[in-house]
GROMACS .gro file of C-alpha atoms in nm:
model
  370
    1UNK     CA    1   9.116   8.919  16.858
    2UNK     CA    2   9.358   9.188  16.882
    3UNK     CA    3   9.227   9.509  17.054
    4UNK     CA    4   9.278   9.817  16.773
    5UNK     CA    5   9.322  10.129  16.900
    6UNK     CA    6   9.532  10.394  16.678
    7UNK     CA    7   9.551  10.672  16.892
    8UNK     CA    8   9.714  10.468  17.206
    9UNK     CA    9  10.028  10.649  17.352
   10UNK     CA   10  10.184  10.322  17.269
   11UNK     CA   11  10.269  10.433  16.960
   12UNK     CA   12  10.568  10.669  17.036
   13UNK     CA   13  10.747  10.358  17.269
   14UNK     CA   14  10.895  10.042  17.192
   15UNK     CA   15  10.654   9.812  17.252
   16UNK     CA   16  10.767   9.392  17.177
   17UNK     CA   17  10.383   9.257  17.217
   18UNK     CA   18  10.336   9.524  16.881
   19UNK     CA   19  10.468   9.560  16.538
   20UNK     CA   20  10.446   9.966  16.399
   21UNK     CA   21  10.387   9.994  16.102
   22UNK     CA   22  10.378  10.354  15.901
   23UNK     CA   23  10.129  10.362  15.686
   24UNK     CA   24  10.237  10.684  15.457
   25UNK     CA   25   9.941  10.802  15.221
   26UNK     CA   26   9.849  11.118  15.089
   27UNK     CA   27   9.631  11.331  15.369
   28UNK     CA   28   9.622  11.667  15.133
   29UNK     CA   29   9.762  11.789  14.796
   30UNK     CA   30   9.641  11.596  14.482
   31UNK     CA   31   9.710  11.294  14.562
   32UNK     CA   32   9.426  11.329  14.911
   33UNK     CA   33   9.188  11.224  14.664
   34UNK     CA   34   9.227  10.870  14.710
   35UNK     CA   35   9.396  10.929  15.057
   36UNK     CA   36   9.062  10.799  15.238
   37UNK     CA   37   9.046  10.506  15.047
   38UNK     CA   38   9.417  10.401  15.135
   39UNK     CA   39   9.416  10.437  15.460
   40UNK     CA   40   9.075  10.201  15.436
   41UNK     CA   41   9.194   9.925  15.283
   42UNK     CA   42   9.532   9.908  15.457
   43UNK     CA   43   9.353   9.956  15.783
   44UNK     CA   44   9.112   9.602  15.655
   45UNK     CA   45   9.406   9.434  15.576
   46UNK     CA   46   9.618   9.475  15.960
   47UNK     CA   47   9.264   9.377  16.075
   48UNK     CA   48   9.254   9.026  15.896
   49UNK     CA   49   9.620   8.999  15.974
   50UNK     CA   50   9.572   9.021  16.353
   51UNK     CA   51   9.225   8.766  16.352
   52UNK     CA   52   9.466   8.514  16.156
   53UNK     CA   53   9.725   8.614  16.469
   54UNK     CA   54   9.902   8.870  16.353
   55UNK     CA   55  10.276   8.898  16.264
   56UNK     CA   56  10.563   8.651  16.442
   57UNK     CA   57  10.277   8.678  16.713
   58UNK     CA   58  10.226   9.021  16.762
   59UNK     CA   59   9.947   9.290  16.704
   60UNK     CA   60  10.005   9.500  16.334
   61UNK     CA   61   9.923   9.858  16.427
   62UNK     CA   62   9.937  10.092  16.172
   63UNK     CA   63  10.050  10.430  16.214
   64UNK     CA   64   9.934  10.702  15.979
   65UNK     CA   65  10.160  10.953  15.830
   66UNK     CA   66  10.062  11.219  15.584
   67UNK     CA   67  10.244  11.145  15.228
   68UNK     CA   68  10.116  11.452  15.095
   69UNK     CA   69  10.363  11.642  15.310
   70UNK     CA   70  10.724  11.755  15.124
   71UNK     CA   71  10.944  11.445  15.108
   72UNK     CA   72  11.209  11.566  15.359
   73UNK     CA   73  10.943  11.681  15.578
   74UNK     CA   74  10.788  11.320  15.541
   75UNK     CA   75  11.179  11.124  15.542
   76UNK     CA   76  11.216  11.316  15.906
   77UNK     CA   77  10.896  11.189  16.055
   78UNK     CA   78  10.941  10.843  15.913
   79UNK     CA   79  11.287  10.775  16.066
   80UNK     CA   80  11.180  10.984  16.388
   81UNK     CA   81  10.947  10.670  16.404
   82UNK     CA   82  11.206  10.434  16.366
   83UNK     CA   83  11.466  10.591  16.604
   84UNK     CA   84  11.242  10.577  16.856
   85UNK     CA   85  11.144  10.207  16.807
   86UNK     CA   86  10.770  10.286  16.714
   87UNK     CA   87  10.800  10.112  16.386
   88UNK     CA   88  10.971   9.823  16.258
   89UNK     CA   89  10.790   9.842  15.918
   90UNK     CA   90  10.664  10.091  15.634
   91UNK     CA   91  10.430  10.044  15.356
   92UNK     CA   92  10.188  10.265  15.132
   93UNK     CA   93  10.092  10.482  14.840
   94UNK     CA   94  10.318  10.816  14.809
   95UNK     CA   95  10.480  11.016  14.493
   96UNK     CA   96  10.818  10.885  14.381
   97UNK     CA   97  10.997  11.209  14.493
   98UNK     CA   98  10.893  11.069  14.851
   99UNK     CA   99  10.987  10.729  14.782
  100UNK     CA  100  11.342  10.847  14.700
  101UNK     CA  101  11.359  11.074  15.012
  102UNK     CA  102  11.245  10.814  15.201
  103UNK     CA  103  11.452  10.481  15.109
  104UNK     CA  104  11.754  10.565  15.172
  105UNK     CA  105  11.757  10.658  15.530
  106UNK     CA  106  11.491  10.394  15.615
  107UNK     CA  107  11.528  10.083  15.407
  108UNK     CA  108  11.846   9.908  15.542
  109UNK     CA  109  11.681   9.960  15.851
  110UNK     CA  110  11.315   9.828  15.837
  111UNK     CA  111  11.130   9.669  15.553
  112UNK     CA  112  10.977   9.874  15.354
  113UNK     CA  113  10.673   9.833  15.082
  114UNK     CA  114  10.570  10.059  14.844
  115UNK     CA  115  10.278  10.051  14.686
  116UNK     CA  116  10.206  10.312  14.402
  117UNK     CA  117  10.283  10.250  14.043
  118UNK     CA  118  10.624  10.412  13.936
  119UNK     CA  119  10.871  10.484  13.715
  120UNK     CA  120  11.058  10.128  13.756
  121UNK     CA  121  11.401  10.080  13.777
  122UNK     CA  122  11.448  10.090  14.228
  123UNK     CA  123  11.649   9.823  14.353
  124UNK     CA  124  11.755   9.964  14.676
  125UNK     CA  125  11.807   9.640  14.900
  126UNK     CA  126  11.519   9.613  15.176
  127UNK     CA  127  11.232   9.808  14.911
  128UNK     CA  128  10.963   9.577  14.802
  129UNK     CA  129  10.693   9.696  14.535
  130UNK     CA  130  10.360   9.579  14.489
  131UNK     CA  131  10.250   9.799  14.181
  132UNK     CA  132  10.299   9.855  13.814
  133UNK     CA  133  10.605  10.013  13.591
  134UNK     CA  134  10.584  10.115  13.278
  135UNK     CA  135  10.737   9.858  13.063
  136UNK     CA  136  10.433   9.587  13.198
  137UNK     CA  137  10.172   9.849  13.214
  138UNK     CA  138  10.204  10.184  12.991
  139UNK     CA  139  10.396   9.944  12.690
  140UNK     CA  140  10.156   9.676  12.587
  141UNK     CA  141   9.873   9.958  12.632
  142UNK     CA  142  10.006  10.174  12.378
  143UNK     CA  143  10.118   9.882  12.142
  144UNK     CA  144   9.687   9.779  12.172
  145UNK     CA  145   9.586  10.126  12.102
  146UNK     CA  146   9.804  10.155  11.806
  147UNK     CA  147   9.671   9.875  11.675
  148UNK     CA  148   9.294   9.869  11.776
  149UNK     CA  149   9.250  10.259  11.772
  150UNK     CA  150   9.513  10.373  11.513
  151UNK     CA  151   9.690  10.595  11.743
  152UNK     CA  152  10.051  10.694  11.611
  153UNK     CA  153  10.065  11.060  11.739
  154UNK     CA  154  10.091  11.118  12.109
  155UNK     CA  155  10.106  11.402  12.346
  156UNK     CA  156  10.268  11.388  12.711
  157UNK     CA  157  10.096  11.631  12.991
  158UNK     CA  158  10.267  11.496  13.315
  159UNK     CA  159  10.340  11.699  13.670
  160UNK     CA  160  10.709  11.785  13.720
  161UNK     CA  161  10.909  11.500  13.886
  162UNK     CA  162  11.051  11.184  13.860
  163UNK     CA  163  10.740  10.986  13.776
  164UNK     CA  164  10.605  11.187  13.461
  165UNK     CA  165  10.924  11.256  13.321
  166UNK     CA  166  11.050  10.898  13.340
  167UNK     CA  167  10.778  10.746  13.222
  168UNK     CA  168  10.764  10.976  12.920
  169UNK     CA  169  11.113  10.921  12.860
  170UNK     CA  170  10.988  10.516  12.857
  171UNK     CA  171  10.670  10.630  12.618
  172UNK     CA  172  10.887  10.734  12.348
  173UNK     CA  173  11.046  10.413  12.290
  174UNK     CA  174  10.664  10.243  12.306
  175UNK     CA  175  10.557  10.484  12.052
  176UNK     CA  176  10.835  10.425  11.806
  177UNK     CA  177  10.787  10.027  11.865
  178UNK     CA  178  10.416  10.077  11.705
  179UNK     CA  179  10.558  10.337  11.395
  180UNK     CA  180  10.440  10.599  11.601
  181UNK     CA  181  10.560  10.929  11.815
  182UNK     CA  182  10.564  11.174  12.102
  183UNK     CA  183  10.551  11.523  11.920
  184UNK     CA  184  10.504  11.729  12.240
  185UNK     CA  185  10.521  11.683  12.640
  186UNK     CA  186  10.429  11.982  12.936
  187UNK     CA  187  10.536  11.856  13.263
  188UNK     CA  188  10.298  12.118  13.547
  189UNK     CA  189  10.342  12.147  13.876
  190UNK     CA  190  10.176  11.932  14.119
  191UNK     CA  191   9.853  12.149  14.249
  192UNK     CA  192   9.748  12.320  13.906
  193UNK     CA  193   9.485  12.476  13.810
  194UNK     CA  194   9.505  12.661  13.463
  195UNK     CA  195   9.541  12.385  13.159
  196UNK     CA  196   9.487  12.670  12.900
  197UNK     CA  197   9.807  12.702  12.796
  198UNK     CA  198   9.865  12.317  12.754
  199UNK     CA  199   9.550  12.267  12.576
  200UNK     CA  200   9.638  12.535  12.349
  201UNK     CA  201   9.936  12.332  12.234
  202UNK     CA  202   9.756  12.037  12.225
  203UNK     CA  203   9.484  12.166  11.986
  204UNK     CA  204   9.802  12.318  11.808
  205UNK     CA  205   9.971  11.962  11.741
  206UNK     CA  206   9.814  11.704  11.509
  207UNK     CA  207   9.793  11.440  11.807
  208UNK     CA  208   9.491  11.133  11.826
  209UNK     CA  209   9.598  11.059  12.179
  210UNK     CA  210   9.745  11.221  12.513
  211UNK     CA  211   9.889  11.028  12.775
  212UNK     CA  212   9.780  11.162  13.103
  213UNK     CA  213  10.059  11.116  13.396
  214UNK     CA  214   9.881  11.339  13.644
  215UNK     CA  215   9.850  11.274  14.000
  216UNK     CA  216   9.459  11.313  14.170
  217UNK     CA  217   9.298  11.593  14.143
  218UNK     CA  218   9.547  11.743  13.866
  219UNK     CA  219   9.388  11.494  13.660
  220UNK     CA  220   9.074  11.551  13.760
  221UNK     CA  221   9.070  11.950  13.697
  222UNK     CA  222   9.255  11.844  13.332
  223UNK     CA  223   9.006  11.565  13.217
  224UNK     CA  224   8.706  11.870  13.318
  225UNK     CA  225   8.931  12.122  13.105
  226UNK     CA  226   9.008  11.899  12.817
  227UNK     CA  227   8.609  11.825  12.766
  228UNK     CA  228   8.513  12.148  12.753
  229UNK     CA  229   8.743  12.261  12.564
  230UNK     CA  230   8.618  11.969  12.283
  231UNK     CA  231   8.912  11.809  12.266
  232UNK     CA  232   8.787  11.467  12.338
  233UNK     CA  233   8.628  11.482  12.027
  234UNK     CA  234   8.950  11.427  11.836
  235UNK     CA  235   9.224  11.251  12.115
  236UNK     CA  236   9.144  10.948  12.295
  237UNK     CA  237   9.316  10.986  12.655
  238UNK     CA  238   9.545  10.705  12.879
  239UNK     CA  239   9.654  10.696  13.164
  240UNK     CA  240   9.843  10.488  13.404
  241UNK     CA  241   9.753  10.669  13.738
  242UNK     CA  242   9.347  10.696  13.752
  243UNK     CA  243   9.133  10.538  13.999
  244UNK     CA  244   8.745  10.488  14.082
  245UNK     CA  245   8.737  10.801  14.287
  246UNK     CA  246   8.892  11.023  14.049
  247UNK     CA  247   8.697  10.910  13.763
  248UNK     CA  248   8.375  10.982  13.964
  249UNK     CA  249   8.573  11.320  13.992
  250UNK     CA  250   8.575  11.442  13.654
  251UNK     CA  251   8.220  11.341  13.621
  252UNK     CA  252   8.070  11.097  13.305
  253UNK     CA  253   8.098  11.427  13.073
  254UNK     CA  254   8.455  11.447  13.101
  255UNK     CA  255   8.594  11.103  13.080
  256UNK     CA  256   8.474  11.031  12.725
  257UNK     CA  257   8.742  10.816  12.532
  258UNK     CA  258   8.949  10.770  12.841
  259UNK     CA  259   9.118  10.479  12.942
  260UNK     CA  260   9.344  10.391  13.239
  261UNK     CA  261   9.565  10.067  13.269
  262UNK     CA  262   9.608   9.893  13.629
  263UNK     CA  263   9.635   9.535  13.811
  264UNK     CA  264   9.314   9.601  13.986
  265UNK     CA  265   8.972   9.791  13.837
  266UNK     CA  266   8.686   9.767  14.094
  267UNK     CA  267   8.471   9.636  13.801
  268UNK     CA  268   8.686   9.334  13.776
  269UNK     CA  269   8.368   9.060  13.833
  270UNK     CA  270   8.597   8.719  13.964
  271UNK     CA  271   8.609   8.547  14.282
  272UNK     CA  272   8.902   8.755  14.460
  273UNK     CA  273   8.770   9.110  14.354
  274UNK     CA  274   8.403   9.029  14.478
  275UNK     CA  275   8.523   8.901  14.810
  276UNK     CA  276   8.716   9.190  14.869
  277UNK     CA  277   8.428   9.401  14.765
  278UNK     CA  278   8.219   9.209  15.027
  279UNK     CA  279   8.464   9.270  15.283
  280UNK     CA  280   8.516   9.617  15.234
  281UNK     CA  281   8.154   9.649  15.215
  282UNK     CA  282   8.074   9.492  15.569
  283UNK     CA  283   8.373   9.664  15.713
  284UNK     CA  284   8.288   9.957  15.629
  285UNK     CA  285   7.952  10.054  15.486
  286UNK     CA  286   7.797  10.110  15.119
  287UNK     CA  287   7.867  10.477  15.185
  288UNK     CA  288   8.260  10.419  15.206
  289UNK     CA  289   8.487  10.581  14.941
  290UNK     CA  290   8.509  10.381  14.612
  291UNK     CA  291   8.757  10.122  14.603
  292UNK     CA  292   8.997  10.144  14.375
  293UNK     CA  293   9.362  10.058  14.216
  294UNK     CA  294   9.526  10.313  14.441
  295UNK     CA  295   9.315  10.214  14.778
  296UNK     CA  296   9.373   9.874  14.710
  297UNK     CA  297   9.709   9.849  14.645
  298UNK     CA  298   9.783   9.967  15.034
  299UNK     CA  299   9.588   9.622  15.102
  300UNK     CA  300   9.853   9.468  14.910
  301UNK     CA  301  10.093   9.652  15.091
  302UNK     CA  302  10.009   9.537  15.464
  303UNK     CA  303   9.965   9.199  15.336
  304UNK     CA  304  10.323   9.147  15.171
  305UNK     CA  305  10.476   9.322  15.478
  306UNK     CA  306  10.334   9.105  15.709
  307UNK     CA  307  10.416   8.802  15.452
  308UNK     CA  308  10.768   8.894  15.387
  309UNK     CA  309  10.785   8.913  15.790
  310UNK     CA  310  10.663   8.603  15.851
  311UNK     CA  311  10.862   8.398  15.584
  312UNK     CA  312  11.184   8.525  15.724
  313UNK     CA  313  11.049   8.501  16.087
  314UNK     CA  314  11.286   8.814  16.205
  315UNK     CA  315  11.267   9.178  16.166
  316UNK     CA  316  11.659   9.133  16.009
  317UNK     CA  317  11.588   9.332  15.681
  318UNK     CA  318  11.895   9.128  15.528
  319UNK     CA  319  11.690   8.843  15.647
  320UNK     CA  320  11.377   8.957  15.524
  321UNK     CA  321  11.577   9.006  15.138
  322UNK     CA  322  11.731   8.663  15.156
  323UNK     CA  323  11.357   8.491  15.154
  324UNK     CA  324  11.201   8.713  14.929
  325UNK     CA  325  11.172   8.552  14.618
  326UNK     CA  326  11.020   8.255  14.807
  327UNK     CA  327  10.719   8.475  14.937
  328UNK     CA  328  10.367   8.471  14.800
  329UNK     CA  329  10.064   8.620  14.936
  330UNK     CA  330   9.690   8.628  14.838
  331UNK     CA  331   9.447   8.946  14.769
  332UNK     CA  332   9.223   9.089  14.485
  333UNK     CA  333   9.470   9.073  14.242
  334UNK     CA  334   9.511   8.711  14.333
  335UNK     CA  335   9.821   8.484  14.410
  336UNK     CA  336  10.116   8.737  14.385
  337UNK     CA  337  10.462   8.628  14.403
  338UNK     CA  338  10.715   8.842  14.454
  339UNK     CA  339  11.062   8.843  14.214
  340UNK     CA  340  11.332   9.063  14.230
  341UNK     CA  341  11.174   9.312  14.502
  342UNK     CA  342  10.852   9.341  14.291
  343UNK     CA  343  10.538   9.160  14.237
  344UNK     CA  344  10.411   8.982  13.944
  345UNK     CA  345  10.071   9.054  13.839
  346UNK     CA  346   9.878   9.082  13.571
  347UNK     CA  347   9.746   9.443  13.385
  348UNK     CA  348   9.431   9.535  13.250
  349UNK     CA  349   9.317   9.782  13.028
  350UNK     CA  350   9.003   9.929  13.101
  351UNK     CA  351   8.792  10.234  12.983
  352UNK     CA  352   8.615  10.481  13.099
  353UNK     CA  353   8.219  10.430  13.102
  354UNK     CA  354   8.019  10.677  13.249
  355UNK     CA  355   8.110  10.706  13.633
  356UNK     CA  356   8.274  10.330  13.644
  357UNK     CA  357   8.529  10.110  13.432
  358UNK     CA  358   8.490   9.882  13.150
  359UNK     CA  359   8.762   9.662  13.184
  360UNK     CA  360   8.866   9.603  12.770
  361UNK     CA  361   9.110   9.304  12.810
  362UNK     CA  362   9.416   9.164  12.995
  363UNK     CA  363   9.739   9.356  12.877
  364UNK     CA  364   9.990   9.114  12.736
  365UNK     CA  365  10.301   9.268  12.808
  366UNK     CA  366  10.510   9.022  12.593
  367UNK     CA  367  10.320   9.085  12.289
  368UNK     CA  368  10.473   9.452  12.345
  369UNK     CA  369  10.805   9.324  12.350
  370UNK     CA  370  11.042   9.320  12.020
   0.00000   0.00000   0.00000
């Protein structure tokens, strides 16, 4: 077995018995939330790559970097890493705005796996994504609630970049596929605190539902502000970005007639989810933060790295591209294959029941499709 050790000054020199990686999660902001729980189940994940013998033979370190820094701030850092040879790979959960300050200087250089759920629509050549888009994930949702729940009137509160506003821009489409609307969007800041105004307007409008696309805590803060203020009496909530841990956030008062979409619910009860429960468990203790969608998809992360390495058998990224379609890899969500730089999977629709999820059904996103 490999010996682990994070904080070894081998980190900042080229080292050929070791393959860097830079593990980029949120430390602080909203998104530190569910930092913990990333950095968790990415670290489980370079540990059962190195007992199966780690990557073209050498030991996957990870190397944490805070993605809840600014994105230039966080673009400097990462290619500081890779000018100085400390890592030949990069892989978790950060904001889009980061994603897009990051790629370019990074991806023609190392591979490079991202892991949150976005907007869709990045095909910058060595980029590989594990996670959900809209047109798979937020589409067949709101074609199911339209149907099962009657919703025809929505309401967008997002935070202000790339993610929110694309997807919204997306939603309106999905609404008008199911004869129904968006009659009002607020895009807030990331970090806010006051959602007086926004409730205001939402009271205001005659919509049944509000699609959330806040990040962590945001969320949190609005789900807590939207109960008391009574909406959830009247508008059934979805989102496309809420995990275990920020559900257990807004407490069981505040998450009435909320539901959240994902590839991966904790409460999923078949053979790959329980196994990875187990294994999380043992590794690291009943009192570990709550797995979730978010955590877990930075497992998926270090495993398609180290699988999209290991098909290719070179650090080329070119290389790496060429074999791509030809890699698979198996976690909770399954067997995953990846196509066109992103991995098939399927969605589920789950909602909120007390402090846990009720997974509803699998999405269908062809059904969703005219």
């Amino acid at each position: 077995m490999f010996r682990h050790d994070p904080l070894s000054p081998g980190w900042f020199t080229a080292d050929d018995s070791v393959l860097g990686v830079a593990l980029v999660f949120p430390m602080q902001g909203p998104a530190g939330i569910f930092g913990p729980t990333c950095e968790l189940c990415a670290r489980l994940a370079a540990d059962e790559v190195n007992r199966a013998g780690g990557v073209l033979g050498r030991e996957l370190r990870l190397l944490p970097v805070d993605g809840g820094a600014p994105p230039r701030q966080i673009a400097d850092q990462v290619t500081a890493l890779v000018d100085l040879g400390a890592v030949q790979g990069v892989t978790g959960w950060h904001i889009s705005s980061v994603r897009q300050a990051l790629a370019p200087r990074i991806a023609h250089r190392v591979p490079y796996v991202y892991t949150a759920l976005y907007e869709g629509g990045e095909h910058t050549a060595g980029v590989f994504l594990t996670s959900e888009t809209p047109r798979d994930q937020l589409r067949p949702a709101m074609t199911l609630l339209a149907h099962e729940r009657r919703v025809r009137r929505w309401f967008v509160v997002g935070n202000d970049y790339v993610w929110p506003r694309r997807t919204a821009r997306a939603a309106h489409a999905y609404a008008r596929e199911s004869g129904g609307r968006v009659g009002g969007e607020v895009y807030l800041p990331l970090g806010t605190h006051d959602f007086g105004p926004v409730l205001r307007r939402i009271e205001r409008s005659d919509a049944d539902a509000v699609l959330m696309l806040l990040v962590g805590s945001d969320a949190v803060r609005f789900n807590r502000a939207f109960a008391d203020s009574g909406l959830d009496a009247r508008c059934l909530r979805l989102s496309t970005l809420m995990d275990e841990n920020m559900l257990m956030a807004s407490g069981a008062s505040a998450t009435v007639d909320l539901y959240s979409t994902a590839g991966f619910f904790a409460s999923l009860a078949n053979r790959d989810t329980l196994d990875f429960h187990g294994r999380y468990t043992e590794r690291y203790g009943v009192e570990a933060p709550a797995l979730g969608s978010l955590g877990e998809s930075c497992y998926e992360g270090v495993l398609l790295l180290a699988a999209l390495i290991g098909r290719a058998r070179t650090l080329d990224v070119s290389a790496i591209g060429a074999a791509a379609d030809s890699v698979s890899y198996e976690g909770p969500r399954g067997l995953l294959h990846l196509r066109g730089g992103h991995v098939r999977q399927r969605i589920y629709l789950a909602r909120a029941d007390g402090l846990d999820f009720d997974v509803v059904t699998e999405l269908d996103p062809s059904a969703a499709r005219p």
